[in-house]
mmCIF file of N, CA and C in Angstrom:
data_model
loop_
_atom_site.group_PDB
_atom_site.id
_atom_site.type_symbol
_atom_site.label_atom_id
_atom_site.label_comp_id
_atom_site.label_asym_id
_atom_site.label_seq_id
_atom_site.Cartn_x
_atom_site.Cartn_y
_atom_site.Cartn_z
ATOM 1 N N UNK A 1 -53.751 353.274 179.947
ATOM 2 C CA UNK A 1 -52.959 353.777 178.844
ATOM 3 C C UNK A 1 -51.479 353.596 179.191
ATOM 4 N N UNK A 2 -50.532 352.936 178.617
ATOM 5 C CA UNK A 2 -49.090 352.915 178.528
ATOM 6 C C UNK A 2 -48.522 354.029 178.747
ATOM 7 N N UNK A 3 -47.417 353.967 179.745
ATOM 8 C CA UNK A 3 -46.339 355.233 179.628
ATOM 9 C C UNK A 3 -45.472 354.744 178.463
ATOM 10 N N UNK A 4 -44.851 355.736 178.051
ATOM 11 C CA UNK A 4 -43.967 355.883 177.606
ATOM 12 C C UNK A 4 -42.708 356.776 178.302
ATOM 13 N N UNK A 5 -41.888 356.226 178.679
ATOM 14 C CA UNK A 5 -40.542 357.355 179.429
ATOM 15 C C UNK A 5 -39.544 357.250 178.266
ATOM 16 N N UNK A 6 -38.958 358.998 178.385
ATOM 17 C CA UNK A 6 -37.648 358.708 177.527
ATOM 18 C C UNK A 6 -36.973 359.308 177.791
ATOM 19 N N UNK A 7 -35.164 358.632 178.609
ATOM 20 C CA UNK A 7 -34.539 359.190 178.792
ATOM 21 C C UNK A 7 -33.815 359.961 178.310
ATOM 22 N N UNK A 8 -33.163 361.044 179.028
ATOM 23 C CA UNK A 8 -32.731 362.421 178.519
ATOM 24 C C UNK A 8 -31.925 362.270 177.234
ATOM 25 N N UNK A 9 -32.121 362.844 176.735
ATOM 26 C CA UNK A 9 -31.250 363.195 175.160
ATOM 27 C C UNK A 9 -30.989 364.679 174.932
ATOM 28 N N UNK A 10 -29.438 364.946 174.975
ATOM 29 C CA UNK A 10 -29.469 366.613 174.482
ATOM 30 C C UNK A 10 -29.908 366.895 173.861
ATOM 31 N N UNK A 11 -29.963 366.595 172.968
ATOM 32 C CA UNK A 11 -31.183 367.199 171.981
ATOM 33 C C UNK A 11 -32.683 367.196 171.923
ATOM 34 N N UNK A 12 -32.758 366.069 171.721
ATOM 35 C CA UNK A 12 -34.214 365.391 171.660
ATOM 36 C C UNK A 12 -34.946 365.874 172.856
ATOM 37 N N UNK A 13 -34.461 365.296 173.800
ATOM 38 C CA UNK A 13 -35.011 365.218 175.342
ATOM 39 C C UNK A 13 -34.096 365.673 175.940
ATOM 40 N N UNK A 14 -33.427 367.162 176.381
ATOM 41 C CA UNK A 14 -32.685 367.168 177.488
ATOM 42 C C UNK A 14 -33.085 366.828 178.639
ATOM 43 N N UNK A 15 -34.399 367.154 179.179
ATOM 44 C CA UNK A 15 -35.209 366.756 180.768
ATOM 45 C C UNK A 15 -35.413 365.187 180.257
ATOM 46 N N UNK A 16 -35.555 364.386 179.419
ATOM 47 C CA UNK A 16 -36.121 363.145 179.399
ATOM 48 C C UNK A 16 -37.882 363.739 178.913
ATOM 49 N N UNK A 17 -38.879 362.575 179.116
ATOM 50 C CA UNK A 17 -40.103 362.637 179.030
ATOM 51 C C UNK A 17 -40.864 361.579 179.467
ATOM 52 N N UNK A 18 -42.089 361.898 180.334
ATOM 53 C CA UNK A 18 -43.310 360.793 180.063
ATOM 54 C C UNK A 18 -44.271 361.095 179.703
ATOM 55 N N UNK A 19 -45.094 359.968 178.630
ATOM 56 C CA UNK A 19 -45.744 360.241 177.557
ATOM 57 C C UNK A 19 -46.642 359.241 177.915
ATOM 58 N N UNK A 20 -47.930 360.234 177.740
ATOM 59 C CA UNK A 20 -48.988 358.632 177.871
ATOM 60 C C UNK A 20 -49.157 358.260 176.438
ATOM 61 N N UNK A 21 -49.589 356.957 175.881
ATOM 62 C CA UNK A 21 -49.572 356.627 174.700
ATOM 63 C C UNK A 21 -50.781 355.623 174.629
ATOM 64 N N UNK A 22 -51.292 355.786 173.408
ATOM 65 C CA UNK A 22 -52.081 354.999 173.155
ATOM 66 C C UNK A 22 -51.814 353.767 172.431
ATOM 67 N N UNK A 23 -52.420 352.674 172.787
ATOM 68 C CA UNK A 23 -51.806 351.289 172.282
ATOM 69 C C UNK A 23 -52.201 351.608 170.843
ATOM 70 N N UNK A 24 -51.430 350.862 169.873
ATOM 71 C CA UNK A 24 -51.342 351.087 168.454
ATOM 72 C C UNK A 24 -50.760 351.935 167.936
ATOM 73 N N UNK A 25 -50.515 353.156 168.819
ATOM 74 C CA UNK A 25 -49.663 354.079 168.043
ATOM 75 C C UNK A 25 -47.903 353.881 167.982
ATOM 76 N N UNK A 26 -47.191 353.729 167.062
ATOM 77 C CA UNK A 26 -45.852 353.974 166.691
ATOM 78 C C UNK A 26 -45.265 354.300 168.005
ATOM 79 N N UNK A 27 -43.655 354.196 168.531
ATOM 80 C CA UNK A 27 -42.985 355.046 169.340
ATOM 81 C C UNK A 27 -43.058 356.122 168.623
ATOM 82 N N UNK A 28 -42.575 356.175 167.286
ATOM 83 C CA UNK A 28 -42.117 357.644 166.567
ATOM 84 C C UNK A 28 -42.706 358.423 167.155
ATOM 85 N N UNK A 29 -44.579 357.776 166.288
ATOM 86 C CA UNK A 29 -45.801 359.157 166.375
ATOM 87 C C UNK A 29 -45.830 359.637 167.468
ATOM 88 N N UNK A 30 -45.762 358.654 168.890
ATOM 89 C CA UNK A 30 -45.976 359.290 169.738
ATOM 90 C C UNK A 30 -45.073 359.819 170.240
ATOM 91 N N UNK A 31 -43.607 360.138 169.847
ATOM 92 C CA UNK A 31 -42.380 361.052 170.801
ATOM 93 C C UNK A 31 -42.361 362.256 169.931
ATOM 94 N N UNK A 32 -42.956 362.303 168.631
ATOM 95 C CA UNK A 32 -43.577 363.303 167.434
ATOM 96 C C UNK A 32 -44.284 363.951 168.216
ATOM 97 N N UNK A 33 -45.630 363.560 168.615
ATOM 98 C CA UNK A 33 -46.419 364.103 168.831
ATOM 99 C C UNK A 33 -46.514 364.910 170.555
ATOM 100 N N UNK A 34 -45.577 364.425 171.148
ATOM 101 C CA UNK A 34 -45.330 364.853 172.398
ATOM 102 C C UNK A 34 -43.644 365.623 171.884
ATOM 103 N N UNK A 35 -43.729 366.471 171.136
ATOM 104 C CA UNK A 35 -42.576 367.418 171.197
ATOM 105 C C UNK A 35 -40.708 366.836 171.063
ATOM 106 N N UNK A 36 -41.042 365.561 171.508
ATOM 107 C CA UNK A 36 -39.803 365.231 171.289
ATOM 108 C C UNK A 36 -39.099 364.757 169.561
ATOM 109 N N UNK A 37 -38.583 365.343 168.913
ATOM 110 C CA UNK A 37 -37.944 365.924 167.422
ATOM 111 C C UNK A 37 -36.922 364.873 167.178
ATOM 112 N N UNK A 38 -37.444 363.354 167.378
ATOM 113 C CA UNK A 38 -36.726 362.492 166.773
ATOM 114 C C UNK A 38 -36.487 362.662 165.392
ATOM 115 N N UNK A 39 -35.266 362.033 164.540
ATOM 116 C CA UNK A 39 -35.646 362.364 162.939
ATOM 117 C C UNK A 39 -36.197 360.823 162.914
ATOM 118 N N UNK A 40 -37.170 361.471 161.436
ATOM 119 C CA UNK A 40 -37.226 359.753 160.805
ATOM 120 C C UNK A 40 -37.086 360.707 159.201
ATOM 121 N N UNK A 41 -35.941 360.138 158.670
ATOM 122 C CA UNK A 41 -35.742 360.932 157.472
ATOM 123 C C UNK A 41 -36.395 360.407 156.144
ATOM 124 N N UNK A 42 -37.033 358.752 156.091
ATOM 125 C CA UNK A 42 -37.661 358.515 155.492
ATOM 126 C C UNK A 42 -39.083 358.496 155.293
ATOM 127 N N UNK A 43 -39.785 359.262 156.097
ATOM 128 C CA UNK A 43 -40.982 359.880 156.280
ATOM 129 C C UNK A 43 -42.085 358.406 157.174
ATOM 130 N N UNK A 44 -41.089 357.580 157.865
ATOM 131 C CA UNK A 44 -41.497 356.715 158.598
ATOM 132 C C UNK A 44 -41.924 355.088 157.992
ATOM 133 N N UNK A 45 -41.086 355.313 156.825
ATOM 134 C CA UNK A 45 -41.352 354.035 156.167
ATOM 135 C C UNK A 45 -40.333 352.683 156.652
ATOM 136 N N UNK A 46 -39.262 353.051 158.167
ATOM 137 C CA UNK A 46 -38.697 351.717 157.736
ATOM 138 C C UNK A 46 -37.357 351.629 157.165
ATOM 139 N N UNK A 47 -37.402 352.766 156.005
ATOM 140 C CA UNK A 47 -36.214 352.531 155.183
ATOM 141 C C UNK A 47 -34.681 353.254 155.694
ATOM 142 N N UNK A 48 -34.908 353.631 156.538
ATOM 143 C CA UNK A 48 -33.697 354.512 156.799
ATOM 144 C C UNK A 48 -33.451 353.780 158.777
ATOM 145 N N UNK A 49 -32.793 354.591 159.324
ATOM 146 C CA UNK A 49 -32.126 353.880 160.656
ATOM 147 C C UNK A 49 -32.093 355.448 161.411
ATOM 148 N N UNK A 50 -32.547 356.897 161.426
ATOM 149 C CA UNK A 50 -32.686 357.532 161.800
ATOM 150 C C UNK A 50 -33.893 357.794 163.089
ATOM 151 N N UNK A 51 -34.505 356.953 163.185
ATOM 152 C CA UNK A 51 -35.316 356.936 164.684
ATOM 153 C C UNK A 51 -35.058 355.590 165.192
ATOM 154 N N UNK A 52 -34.162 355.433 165.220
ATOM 155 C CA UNK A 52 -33.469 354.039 165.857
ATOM 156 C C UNK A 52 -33.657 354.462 167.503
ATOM 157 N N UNK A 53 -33.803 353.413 168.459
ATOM 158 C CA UNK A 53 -34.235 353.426 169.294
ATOM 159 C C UNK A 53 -33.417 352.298 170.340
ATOM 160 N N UNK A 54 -33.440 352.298 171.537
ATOM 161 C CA UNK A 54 -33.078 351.292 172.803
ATOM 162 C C UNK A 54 -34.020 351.228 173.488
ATOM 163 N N UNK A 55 -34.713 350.140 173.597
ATOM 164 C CA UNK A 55 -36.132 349.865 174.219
ATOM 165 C C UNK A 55 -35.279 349.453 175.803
ATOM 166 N N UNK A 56 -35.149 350.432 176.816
ATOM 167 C CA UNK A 56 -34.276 349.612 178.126
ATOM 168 C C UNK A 56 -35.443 348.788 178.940
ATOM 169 N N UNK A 57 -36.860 349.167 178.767
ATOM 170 C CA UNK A 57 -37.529 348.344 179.544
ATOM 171 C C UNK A 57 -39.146 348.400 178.388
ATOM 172 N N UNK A 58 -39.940 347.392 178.690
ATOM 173 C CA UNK A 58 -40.618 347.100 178.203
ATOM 174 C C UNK A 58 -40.507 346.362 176.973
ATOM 175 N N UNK A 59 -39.477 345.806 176.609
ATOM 176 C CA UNK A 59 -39.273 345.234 175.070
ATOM 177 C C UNK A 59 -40.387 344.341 174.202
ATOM 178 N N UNK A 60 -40.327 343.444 175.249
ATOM 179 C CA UNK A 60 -41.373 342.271 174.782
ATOM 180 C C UNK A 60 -42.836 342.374 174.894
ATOM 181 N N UNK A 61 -43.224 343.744 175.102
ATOM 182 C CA UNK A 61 -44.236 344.089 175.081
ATOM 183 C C UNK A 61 -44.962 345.028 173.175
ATOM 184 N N UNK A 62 -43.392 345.023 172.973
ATOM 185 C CA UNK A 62 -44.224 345.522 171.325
ATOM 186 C C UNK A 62 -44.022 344.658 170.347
ATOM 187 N N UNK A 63 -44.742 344.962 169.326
ATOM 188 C CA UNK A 63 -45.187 344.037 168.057
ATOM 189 C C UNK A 63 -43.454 343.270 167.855
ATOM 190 N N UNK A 64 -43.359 342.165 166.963
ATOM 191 C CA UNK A 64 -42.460 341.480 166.506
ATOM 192 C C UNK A 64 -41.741 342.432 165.462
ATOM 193 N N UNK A 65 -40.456 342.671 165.302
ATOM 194 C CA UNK A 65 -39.495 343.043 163.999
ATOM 195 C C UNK A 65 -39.957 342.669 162.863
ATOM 196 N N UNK A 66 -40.307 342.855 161.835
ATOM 197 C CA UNK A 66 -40.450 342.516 160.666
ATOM 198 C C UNK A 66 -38.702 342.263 160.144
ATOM 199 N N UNK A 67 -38.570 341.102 159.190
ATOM 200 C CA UNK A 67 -36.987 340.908 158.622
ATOM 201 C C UNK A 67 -36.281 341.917 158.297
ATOM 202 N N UNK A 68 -37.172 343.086 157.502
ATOM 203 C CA UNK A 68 -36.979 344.082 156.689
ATOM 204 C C UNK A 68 -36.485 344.929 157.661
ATOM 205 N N UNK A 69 -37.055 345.303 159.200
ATOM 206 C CA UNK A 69 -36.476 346.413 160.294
ATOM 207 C C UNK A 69 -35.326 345.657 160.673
ATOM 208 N N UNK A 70 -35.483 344.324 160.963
ATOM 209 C CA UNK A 70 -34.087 343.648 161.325
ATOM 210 C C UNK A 70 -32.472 343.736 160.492
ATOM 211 N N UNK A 71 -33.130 344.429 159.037
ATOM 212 C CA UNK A 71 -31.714 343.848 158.010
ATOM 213 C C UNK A 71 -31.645 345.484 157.975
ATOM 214 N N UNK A 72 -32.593 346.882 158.624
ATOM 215 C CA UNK A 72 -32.327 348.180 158.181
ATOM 216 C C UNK A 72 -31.274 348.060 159.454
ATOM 217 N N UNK A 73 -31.771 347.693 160.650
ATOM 218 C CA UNK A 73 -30.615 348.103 162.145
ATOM 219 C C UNK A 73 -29.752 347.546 162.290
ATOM 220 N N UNK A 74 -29.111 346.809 161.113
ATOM 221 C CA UNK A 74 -27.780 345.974 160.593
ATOM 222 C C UNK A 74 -27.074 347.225 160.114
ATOM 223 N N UNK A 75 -27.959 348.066 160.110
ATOM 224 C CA UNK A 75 -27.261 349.472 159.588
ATOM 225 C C UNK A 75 -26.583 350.629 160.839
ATOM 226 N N UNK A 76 -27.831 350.610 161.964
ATOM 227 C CA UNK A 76 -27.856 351.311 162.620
ATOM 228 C C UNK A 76 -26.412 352.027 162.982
ATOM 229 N N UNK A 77 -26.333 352.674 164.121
ATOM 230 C CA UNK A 77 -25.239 353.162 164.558
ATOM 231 C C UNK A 77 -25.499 352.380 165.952
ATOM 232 N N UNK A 78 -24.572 352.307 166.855
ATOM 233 C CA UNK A 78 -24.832 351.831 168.014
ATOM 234 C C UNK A 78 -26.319 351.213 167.927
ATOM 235 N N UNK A 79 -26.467 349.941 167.238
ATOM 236 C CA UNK A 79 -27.567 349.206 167.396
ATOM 237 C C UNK A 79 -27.060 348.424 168.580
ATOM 238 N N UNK A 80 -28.172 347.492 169.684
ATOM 239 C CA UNK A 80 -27.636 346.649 170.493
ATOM 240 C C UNK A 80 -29.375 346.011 170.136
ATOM 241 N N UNK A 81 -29.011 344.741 171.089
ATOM 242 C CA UNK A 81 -30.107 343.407 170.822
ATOM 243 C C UNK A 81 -31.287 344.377 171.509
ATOM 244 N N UNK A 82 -31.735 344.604 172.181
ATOM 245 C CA UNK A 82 -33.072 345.662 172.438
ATOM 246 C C UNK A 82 -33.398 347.353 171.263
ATOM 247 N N UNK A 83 -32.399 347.258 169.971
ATOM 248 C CA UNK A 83 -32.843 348.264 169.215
ATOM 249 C C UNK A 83 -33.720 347.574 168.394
ATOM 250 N N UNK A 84 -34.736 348.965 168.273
ATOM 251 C CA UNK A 84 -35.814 349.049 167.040
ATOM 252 C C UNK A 84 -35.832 350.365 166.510
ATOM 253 N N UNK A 85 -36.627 350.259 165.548
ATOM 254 C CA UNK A 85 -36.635 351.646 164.732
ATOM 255 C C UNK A 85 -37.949 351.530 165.188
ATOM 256 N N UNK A 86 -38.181 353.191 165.838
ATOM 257 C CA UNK A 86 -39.207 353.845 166.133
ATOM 258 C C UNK A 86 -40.708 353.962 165.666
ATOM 259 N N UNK A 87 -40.342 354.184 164.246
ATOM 260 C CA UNK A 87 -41.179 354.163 163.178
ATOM 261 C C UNK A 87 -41.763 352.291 163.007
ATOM 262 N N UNK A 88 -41.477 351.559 163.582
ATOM 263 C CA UNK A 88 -41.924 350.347 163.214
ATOM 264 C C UNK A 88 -41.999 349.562 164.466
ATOM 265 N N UNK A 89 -42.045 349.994 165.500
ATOM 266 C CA UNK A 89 -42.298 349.548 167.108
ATOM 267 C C UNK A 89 -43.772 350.330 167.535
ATOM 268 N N UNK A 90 -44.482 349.579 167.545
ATOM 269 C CA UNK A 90 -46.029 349.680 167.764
ATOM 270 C C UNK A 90 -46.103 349.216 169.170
ATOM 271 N N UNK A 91 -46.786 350.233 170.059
ATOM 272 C CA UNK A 91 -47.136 350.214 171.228
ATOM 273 C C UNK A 91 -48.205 349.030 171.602
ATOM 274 N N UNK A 92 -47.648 348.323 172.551
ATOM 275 C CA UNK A 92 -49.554 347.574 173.140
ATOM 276 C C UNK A 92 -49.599 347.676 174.685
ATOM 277 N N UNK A 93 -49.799 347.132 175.615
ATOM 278 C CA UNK A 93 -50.750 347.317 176.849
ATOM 279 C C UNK A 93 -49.006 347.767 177.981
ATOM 280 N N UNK A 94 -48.042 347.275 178.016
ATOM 281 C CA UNK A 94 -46.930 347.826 178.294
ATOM 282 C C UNK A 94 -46.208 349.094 178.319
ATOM 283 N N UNK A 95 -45.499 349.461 179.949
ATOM 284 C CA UNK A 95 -45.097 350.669 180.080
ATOM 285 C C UNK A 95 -43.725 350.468 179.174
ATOM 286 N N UNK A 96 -43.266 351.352 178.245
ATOM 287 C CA UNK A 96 -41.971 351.091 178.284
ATOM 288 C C UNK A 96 -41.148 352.431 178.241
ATOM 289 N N UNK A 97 -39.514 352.022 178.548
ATOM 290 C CA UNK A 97 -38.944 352.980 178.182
ATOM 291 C C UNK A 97 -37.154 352.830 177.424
ATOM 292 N N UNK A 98 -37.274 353.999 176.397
ATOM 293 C CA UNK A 98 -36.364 353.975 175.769
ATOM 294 C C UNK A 98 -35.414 355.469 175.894
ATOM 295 N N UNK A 99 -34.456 354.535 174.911
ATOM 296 C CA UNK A 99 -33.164 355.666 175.064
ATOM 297 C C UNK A 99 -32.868 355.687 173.206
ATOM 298 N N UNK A 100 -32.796 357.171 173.142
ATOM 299 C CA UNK A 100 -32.957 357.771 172.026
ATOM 300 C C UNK A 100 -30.994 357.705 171.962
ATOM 301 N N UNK A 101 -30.652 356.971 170.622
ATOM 302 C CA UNK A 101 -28.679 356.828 170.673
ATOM 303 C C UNK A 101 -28.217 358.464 170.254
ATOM 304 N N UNK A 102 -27.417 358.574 171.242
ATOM 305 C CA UNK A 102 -26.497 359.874 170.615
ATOM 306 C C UNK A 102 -26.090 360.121 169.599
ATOM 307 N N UNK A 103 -26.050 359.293 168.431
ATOM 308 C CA UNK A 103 -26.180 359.684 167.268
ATOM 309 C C UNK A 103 -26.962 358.610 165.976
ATOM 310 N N UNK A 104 -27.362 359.123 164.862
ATOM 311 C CA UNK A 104 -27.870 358.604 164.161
ATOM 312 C C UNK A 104 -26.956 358.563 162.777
ATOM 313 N N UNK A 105 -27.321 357.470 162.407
ATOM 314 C CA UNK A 105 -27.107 357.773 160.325
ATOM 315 C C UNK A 105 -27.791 358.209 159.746
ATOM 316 N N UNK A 106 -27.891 359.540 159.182
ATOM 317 C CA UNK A 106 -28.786 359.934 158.061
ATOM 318 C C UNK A 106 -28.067 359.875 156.717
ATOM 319 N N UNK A 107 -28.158 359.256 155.839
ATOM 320 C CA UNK A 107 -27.502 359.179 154.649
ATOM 321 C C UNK A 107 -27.657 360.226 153.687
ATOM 322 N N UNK A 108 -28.951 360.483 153.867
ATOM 323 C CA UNK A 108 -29.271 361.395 153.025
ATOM 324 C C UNK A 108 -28.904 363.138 153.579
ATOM 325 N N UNK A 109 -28.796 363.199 154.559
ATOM 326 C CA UNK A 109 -28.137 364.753 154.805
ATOM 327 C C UNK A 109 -26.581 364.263 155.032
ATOM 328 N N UNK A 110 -25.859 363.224 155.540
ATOM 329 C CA UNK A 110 -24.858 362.998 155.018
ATOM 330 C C UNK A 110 -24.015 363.248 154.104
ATOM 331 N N UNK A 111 -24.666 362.662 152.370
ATOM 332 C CA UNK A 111 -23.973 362.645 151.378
ATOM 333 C C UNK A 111 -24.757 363.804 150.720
ATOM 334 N N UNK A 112 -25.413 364.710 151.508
ATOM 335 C CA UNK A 112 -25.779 365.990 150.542
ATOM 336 C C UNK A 112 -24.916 366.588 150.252
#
């Protein structure tokens, strides 16, 4: 089963985390489901840049970008060439680990 590590985030992760994960599942679901309170404000569809992610190791071990995640993290905040959105980075046989960015765009609690 894949680790998943994620370094510390005040918020998210102040200690960091390792997460065992099962191949196929999302980063999101699984930093969801292990306590760590990433947002995904579009209920994980993709459409938003709020579980944006830095894959520092394991990159080439998850599924390909779809165009559509590529033209949302044109949005991101501090995107760099190893970001994905959480919600659309599918785990396979690879340990990896990421860094959750100190801040996000939420548009929608933004312009509330």
């Amino acid at each position: 089963m894949p680790k998943l590590t994620v370094l510390p985030h005040p918020e998210c992760a102040p200690g960091g985390a390792v997460i065992d994960v099962s191949r196929g599942t999302s980063i999101c679901d699984a930093l969801l489901e292990h306590g760590v309170e990433i947002e995904h404000a579009c209920g994980k569809v993709g459409a938003c840049t709020t579980c944006h992610v830095v894959v520092r190791e394991g990159f080439a071990s998850l599924n390909e970008a779809s165009e559509a995640e590529e033209d949302m993290l044109d949005r991101a905040w501090g995107v760099e060439r190893q970001s994905r959105l959480s919600c659309q980075a599918v785990v396979a046989d690879g340990d990896l680990s990421v860094e959750i960015p100190r801040y996000s765009l939420n548009h929608a609690k933004e312009n509330a």
